[in-house]
Coordinates of C-alpha atoms in Angstrom, one line a residue:
X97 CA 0.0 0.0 0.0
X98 CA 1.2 3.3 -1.0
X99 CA 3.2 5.9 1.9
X100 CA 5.3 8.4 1.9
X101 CA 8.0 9.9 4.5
X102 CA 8.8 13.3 4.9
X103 CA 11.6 13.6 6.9
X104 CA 13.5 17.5 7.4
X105 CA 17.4 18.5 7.3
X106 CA 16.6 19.9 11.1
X107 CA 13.5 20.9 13.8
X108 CA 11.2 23.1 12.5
X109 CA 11.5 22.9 9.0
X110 CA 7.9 22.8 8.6
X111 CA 7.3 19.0 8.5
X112 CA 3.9 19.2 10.5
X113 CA 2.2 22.0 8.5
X114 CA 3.6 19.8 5.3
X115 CA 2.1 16.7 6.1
X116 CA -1.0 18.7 7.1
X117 CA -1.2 20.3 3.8
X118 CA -0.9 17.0 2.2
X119 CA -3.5 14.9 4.1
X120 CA -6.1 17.7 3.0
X121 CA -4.7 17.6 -0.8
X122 CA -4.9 14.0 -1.2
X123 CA -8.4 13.9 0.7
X124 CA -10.0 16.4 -1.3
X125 CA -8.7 14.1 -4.2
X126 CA -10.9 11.4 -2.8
X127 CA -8.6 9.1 -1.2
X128 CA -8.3 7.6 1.8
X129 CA -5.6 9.0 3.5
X130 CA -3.8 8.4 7.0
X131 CA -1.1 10.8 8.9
X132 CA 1.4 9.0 11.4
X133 CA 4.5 9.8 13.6
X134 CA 6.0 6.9 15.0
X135 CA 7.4 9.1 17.9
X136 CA 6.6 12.6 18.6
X137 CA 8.0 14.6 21.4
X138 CA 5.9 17.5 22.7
X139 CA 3.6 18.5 25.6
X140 CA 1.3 20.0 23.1
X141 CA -1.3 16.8 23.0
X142 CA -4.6 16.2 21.9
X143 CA -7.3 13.2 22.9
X144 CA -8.7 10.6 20.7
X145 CA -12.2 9.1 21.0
X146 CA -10.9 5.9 22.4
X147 CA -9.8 8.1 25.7
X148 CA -5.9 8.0 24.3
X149 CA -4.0 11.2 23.6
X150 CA -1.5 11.9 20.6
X151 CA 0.7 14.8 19.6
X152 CA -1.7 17.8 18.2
X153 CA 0.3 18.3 15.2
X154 CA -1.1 14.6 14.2
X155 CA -4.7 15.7 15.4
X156 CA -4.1 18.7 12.9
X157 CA -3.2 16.3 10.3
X158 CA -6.2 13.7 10.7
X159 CA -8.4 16.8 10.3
X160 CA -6.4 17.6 7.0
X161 CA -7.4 14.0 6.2
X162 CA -10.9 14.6 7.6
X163 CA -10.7 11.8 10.0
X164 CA -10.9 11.3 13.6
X165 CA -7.6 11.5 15.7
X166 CA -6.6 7.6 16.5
X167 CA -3.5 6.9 19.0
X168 CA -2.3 4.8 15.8
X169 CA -1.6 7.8 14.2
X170 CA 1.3 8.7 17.1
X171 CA 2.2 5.4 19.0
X172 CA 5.1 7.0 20.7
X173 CA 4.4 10.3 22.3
X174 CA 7.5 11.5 25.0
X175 CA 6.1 14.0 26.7
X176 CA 9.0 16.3 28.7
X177 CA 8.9 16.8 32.1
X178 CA 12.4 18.0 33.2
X179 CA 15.8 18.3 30.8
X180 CA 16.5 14.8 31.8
X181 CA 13.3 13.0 31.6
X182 CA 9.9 12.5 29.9
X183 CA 6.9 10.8 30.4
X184 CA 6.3 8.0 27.6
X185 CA 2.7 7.3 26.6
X186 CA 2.5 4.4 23.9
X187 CA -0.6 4.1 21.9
X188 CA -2.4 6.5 23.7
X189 CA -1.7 5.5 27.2
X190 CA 1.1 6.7 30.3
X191 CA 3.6 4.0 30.0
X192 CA 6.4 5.4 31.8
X193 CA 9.0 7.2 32.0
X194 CA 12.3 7.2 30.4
X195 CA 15.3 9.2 31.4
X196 CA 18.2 10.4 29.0
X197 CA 20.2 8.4 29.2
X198 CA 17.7 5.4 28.9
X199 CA 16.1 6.8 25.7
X200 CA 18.3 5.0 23.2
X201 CA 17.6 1.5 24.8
X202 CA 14.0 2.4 26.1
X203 CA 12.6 3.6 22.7
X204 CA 14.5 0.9 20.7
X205 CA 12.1 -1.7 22.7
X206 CA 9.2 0.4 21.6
X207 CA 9.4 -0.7 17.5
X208 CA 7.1 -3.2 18.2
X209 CA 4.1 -0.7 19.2
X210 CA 4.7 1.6 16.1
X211 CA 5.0 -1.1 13.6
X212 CA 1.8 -2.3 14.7
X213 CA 0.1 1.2 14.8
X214 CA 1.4 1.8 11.3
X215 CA 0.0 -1.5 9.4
X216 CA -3.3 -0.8 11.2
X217 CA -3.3 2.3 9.2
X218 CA -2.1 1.1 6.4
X219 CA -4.9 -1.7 6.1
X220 CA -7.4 1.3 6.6
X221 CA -6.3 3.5 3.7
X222 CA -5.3 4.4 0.8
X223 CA -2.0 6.8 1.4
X224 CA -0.4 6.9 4.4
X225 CA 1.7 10.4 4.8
X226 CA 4.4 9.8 7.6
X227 CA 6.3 12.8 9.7
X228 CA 9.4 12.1 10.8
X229 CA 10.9 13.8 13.9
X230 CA 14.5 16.4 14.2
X231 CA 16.7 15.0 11.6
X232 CA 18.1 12.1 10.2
X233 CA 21.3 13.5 10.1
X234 CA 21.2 13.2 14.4
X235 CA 23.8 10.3 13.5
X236 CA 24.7 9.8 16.9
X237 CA 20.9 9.1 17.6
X238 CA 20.9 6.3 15.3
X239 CA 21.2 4.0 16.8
X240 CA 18.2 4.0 19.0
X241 CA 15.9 5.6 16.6
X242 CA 12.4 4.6 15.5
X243 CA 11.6 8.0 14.5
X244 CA 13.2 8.8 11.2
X245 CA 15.5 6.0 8.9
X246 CA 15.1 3.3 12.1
X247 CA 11.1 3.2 11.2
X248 CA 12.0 4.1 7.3
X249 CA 14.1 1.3 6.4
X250 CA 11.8 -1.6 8.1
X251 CA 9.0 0.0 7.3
X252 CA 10.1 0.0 3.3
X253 CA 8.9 3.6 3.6
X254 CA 10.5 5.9 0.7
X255 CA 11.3 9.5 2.3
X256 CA 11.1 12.9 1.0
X257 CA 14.0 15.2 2.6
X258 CA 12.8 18.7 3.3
X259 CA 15.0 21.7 3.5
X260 CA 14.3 25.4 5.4
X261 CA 15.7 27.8 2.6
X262 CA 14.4 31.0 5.1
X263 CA 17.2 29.8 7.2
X264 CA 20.0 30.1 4.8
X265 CA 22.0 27.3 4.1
X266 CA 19.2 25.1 2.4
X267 CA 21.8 23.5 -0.1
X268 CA 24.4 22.9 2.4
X269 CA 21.7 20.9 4.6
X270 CA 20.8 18.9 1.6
X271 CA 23.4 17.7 0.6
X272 CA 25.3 17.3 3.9
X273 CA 22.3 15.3 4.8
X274 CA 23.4 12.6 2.3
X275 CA 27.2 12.7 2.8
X276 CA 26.7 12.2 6.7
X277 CA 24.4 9.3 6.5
X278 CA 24.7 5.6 5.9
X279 CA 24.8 4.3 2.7
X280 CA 21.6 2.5 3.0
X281 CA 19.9 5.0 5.2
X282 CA 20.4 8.0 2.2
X283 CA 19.3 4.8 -0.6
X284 CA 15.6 5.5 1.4
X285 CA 15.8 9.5 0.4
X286 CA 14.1 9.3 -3.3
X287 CA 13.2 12.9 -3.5
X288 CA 13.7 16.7 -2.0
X289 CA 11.2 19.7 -1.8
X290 CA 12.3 23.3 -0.5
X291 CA 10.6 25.3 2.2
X292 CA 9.7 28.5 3.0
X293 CA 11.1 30.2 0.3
X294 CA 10.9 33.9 -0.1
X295 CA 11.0 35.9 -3.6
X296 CA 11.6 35.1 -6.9
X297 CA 12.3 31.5 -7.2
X298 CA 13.9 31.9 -10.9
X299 CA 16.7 33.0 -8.8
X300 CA 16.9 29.3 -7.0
X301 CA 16.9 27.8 -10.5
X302 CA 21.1 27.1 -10.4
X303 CA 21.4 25.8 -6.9
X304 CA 18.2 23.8 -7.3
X305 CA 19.7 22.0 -9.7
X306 CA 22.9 21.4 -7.9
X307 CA 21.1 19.7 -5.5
X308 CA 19.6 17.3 -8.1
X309 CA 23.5 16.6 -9.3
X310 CA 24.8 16.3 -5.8
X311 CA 22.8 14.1 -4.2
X312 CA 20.9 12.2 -7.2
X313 CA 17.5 12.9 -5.8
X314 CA 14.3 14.5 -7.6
X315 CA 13.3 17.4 -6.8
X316 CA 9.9 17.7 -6.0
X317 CA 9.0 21.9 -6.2
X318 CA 9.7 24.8 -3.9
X319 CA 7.0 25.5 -1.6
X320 CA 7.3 29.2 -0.8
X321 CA 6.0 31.5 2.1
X322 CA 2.1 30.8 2.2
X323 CA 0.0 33.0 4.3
X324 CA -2.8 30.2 5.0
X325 CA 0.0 27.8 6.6
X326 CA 0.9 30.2 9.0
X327 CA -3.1 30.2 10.2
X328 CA -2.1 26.4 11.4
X329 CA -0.5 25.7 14.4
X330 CA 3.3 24.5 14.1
X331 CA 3.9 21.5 16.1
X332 CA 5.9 23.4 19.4
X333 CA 6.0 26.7 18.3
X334 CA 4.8 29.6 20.2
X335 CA 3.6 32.2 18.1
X336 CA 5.1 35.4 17.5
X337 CA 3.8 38.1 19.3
X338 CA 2.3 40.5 16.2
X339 CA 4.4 43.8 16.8
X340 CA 2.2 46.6 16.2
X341 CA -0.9 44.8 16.3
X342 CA -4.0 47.1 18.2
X343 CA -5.9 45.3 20.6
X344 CA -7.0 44.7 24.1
X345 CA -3.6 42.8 26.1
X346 CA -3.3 39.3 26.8
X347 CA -1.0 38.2 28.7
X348 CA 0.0 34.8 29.2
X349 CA 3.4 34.3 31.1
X350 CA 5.5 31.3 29.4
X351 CA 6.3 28.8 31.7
X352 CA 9.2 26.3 31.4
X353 CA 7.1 23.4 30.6
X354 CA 4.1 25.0 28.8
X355 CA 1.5 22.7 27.5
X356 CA -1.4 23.1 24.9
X357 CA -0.6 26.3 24.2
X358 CA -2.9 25.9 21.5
X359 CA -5.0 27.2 23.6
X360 CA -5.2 30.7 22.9
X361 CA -4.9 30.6 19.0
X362 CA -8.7 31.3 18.4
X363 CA -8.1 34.4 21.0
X364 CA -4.8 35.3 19.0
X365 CA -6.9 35.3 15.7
X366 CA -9.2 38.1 17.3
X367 CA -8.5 41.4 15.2
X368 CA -9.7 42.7 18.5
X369 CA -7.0 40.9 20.8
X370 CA -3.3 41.2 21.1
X371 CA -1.9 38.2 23.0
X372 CA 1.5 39.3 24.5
X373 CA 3.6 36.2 25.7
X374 CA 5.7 36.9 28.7
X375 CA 9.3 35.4 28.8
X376 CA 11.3 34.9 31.6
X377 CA 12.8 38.5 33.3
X378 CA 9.8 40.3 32.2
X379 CA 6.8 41.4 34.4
X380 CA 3.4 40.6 33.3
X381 CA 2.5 43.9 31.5
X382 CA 0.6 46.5 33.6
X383 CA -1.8 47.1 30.8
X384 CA -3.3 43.7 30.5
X385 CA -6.6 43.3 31.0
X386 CA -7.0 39.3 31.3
X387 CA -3.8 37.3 32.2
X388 CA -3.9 33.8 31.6
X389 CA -2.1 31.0 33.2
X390 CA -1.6 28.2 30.5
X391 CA -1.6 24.1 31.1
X392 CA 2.1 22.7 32.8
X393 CA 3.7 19.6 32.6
X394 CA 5.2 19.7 36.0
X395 CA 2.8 22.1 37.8
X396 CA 5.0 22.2 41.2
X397 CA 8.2 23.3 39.6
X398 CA 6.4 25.4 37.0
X399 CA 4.7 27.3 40.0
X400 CA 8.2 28.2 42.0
X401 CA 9.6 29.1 38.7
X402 CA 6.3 31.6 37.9
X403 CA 6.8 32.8 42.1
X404 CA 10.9 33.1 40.9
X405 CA 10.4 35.7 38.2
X406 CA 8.0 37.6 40.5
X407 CA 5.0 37.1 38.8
X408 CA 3.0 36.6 41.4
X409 CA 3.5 39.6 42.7
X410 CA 2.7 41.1 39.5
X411 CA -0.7 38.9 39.4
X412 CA -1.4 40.2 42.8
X413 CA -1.2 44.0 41.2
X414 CA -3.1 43.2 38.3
X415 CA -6.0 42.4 40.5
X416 CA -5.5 44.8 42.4
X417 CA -6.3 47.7 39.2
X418 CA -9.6 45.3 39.0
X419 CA -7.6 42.9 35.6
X420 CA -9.2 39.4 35.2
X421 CA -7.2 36.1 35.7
X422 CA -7.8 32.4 34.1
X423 CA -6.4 29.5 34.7
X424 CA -6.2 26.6 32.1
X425 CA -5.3 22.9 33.4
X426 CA -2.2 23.4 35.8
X427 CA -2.6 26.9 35.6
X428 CA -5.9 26.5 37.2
X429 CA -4.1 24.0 40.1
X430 CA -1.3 26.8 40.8
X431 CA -4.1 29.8 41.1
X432 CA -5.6 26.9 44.2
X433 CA -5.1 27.1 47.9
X434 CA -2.4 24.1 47.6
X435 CA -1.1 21.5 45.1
X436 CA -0.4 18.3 47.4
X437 CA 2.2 15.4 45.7
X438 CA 1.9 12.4 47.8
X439 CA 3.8 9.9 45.6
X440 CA 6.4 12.1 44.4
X441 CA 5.1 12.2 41.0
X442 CA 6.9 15.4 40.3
X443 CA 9.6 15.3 42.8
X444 CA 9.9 14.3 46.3
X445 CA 6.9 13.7 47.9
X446 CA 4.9 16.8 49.9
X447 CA 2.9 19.7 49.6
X448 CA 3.0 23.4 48.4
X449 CA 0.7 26.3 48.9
X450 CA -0.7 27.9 45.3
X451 CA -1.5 31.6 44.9
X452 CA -4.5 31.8 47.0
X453 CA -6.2 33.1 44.0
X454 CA -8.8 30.6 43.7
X455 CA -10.5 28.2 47.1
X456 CA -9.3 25.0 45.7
X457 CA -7.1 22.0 46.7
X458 CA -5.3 20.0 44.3
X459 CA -4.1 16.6 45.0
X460 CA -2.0 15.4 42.2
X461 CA -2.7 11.4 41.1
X462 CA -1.3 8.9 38.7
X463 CA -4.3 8.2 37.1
X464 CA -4.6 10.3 33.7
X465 CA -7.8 12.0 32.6
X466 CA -8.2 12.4 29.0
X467 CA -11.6 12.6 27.3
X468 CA -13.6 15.3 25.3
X469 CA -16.2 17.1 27.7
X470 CA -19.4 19.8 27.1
X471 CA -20.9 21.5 29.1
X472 CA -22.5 25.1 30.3
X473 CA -20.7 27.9 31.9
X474 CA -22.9 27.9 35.3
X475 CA -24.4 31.5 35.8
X476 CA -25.3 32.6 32.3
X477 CA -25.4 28.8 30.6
X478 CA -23.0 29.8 28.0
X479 CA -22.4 26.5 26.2
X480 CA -18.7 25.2 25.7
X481 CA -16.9 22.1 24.4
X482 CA -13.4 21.1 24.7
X483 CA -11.3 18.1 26.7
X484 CA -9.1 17.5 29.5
X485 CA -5.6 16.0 29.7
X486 CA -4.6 15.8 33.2
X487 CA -3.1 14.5 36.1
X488 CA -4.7 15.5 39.4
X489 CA -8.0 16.0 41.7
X490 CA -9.0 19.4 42.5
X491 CA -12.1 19.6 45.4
X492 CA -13.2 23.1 46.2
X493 CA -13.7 24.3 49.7
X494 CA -17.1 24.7 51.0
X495 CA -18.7 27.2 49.4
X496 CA -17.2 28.1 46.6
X497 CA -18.2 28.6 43.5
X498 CA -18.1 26.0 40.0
X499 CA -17.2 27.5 36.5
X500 CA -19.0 24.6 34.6
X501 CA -21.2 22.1 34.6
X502 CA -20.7 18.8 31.8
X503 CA -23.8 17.6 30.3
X504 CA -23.3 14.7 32.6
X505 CA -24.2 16.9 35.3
X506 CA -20.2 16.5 36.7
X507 CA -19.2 20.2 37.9
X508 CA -15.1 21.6 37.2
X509 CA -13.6 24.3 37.7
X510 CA -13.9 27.2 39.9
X511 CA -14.7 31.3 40.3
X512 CA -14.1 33.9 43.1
X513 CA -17.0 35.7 44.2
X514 CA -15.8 38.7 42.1
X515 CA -15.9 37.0 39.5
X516 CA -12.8 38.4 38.4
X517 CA -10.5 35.4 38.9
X518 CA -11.4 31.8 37.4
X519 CA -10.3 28.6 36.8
X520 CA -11.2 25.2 34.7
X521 CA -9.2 22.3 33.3
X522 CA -10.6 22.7 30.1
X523 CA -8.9 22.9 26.8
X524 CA -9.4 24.6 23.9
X525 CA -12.0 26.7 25.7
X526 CA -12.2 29.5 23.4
X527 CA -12.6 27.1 19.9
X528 CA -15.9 27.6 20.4
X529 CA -17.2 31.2 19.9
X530 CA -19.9 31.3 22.4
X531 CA -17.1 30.9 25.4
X532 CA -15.1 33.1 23.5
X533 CA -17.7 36.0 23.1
X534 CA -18.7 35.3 26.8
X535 CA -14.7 36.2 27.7
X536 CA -14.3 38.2 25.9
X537 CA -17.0 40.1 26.6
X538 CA -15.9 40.3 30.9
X539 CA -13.2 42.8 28.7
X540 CA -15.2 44.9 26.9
X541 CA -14.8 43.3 23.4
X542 CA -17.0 42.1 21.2
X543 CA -15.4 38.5 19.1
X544 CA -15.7 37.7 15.3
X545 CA -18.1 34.7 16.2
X546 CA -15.7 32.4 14.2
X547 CA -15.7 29.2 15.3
X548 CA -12.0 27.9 15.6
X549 CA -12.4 24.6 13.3
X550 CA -14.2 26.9 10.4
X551 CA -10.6 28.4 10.5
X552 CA -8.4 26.0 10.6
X553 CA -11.0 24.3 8.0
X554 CA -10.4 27.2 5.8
X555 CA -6.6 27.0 6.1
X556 CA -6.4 23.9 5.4
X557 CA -8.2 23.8 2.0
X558 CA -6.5 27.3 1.0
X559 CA -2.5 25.6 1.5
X560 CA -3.6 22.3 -0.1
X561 CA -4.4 24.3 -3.1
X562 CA -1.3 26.6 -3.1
X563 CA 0.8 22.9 -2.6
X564 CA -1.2 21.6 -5.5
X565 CA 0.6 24.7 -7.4
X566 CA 4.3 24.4 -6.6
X567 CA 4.8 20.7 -5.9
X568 CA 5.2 17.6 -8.5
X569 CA 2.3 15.7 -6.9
X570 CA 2.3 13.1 -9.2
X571 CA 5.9 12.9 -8.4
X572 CA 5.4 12.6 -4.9
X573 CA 2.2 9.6 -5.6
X574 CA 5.0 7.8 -7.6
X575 CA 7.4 7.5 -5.0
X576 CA 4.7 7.0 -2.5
X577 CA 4.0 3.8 -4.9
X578 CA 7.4 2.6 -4.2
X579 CA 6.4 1.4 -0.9
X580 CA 7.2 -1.9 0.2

């Protein structure tokens, strides 16, 4: 059955967005088509409807294939939770996790999971599009890889290389690729496509062709700078903050280990909104009007590192000139009373008070909820949709007030009796336009009433077509039919 492998001369070379871009073409061709990572590394995740959770950039691409999310489609997920370890989940599920030094062995023993994921999917379709992860010029990963030429070359999987021109140095990556690899590992590269590029591509011509002569593969079109890509979410990537863009302040302060920040992207599409992203060494801007603390990884750690920069003192002020606060996952636990850790899940074993913000106690827990919820904000019955990915009971003191209530009747969440500070573990609130007008509303504003998938819909069927302009695609469906 017919797949292809797009695999990039580094990070961020716009592999994600690609693969995307080329589940939607093929789709809107009429075939079946399937995206898959074999591993992915991110705390960016997304559920599926089986209760399993996989890397979003793979949810973005099953929606380019206009599919479901499955856990087959990202078997592996590492999920980072210090610079020295990660929590593994394997088709969809926590299996452990694996420190740095233990990844080579650790994921080598995981092959078994993602060959199995990726004949499911190939029994199920007619093109599978594979992503692979970093480079697989990492030589001195090779050895333990399952990501790149390690699920390639078993696999029979033909790859497509894909080069960053924006970042200069495109030809030197492209053809240092193939002298640094092994012999049988560059055999699997049958083809090459340019990214990103910028201006008159007449003026490539010469060293596009010197790529052909250097490394003996076919060139397969130079995509160039596409506005409706850059409406899809990247894979890690944070947005830029727009400079110069008008709009009401939005602060969100950027924690070490970050998660979801998808999150805001339907708030960051508001012409009305300017979402400022606050890095380390900066206070939280005096003229925001909502500040919102995002999803964590580690929420204990992540909370002395937001208390570190000062940021809770800046919270404390923005309160204080009557500024609204949310909190989103772990941002909600660290706005709590206290964040308890009797097993030492994210260190050793104890408990730490939270900012007070919110009256809430958060006991974290191994077990892992991840499902798709709906629901009413409580109050005005505003409805919302969206899904949690957490570790972690919260129980609110007597008295307080719930933020929601899920159509199963199951209350989460929680709001001060101003109203000006809440909480929910919720994400992806503001997809849905009716939570986004209600919020956005508390600020004064009034939204575009787009809802987030009509977007990203959109997007998606614009960059298929402007791919469907620049690439051989019948090129690409050839090699694809090299699959073994």
């Amino acid at each position: 059955m017919p797949a292809i492998m797009l695999q990039g001369t580094g990070s961020d070379v716009g592999k994600s967005v690609l693969v995307a871009g080329l589940c939607r073409l093929f789709a809107n061709r009429g075939l079946k088509v399937r995206p898959f990572k074999a591993q992915n590394m991110s705390n960016n995740a997304a559920p599926t409807a089986d209760g399993g959770e996989i890397g979003r950039a793979q949810a973005l691409q099953a929606q380019g294939c206009r599919v479901p999310p499955s856990v087959d489609m990202n078997p592996v997920l590492l999920k980072p939770e210090s610079n020295t370890d990660a929590q593994v989940i394997v088709q969809g599920k926590v299996y452990g996790k694996l420190r740095a030094e233990d990844f080579n062995d650790g994921r080598t023993s995981l092959i078994g999971p993602v060959m199995q994921s990726f004949e499911r999917l190939r029994a199920e379709s007619d093109l599978v599009i594979v992503e692979g992860a970093g480079s697989p010029a990492e030589i001195n990963l090779r050895n333990g890889d399952i990501a790149n030429m390690g699920f390639a070359r078993p696999a029979g999987v033909p790859v497509i290389l894909v080069g960053d021109i924006d970042r200069g140095g495109v030809i030197a990556s492209l053809v240092g690729t193939k002298a640094v690899l092994d012999p049988e590992d560059a055999a699997m590269i049958k083809g090459f496509l340019i990214n990103r590029f910028r201006g008159d591509v007449r003026l490539f011509h010469d060293g596009y062709r010197s790529i052909e002569k250097s490394t003996g593969w076919r060139g397969l079109g130079i995509v160039p700078w596409i506005a409706a890509a850059r409406s899809l979410p990247e894979e890690d990537a944070i947005p830029a903050d727009m400079a110069g863009k008008d709009g009401v302040t939005i602060a969100i302060p950027l924690l070490p280990h970050i998660s979801n920040s998808d999150d805001f992207d339907a708030l960051d599409a508001e012409a009305s909104v300017r979402i400022v992203h606050v890095p380390p060494g900066q206070a939280l801007p005096g003229n925001a009007r909502l500040i919102i603390l995002p999803g964590s990884k580690t929420t204990i750690s992540d909370l002395a590192f937001f208390r570190a920069q000062g940021w809770d003192l800046d919270l404390a002020a923005h309160i204080r000139r009557g500024g609204h606060v949310l909190g989103l996952c772990g941002g909600y636990q660290m706005l709590g009373k206290t964040i308890a850790d009797p097993l030492g899940l994210e260190g050793t074993p104890g408990e730490v008070p939270g900012l007070g913000l919110l009256p809430v106690r958060t006991v974290l827990t191994e077990d892992k909820r991840v499902t798709e919820v709906d629901g009413i904000s409580l109050g005005d019955h505003t409805p919302f949709r969206g899904y949690e990915i957490h570790c972690g009971r919260t129980e609110l003191d007597p008295g307080a007030v719930p933020l929601l209530q899920f159509s199963n009747g199951a209350l989460d969440g929680a709001v001060s009796q101003d109203g000006r500070v809440a909480g929910c573990y919720i994400h992806r609130l503001f997809d849905d336009p009716r939570q986004r007008s209600r919020w956005l509303a508390k600020l004064g504003l009034i939204s575009d009433g787009i809802d987030q998938t009509v977007r990203v819909e959109a997007a998606l069927d614009a960059f298929a077509a402007e791919l469907a302009g620049c690439l051989d695609i019948e090129g690409i469906l050839t090699i694809a039919s090299f699959a073994s």
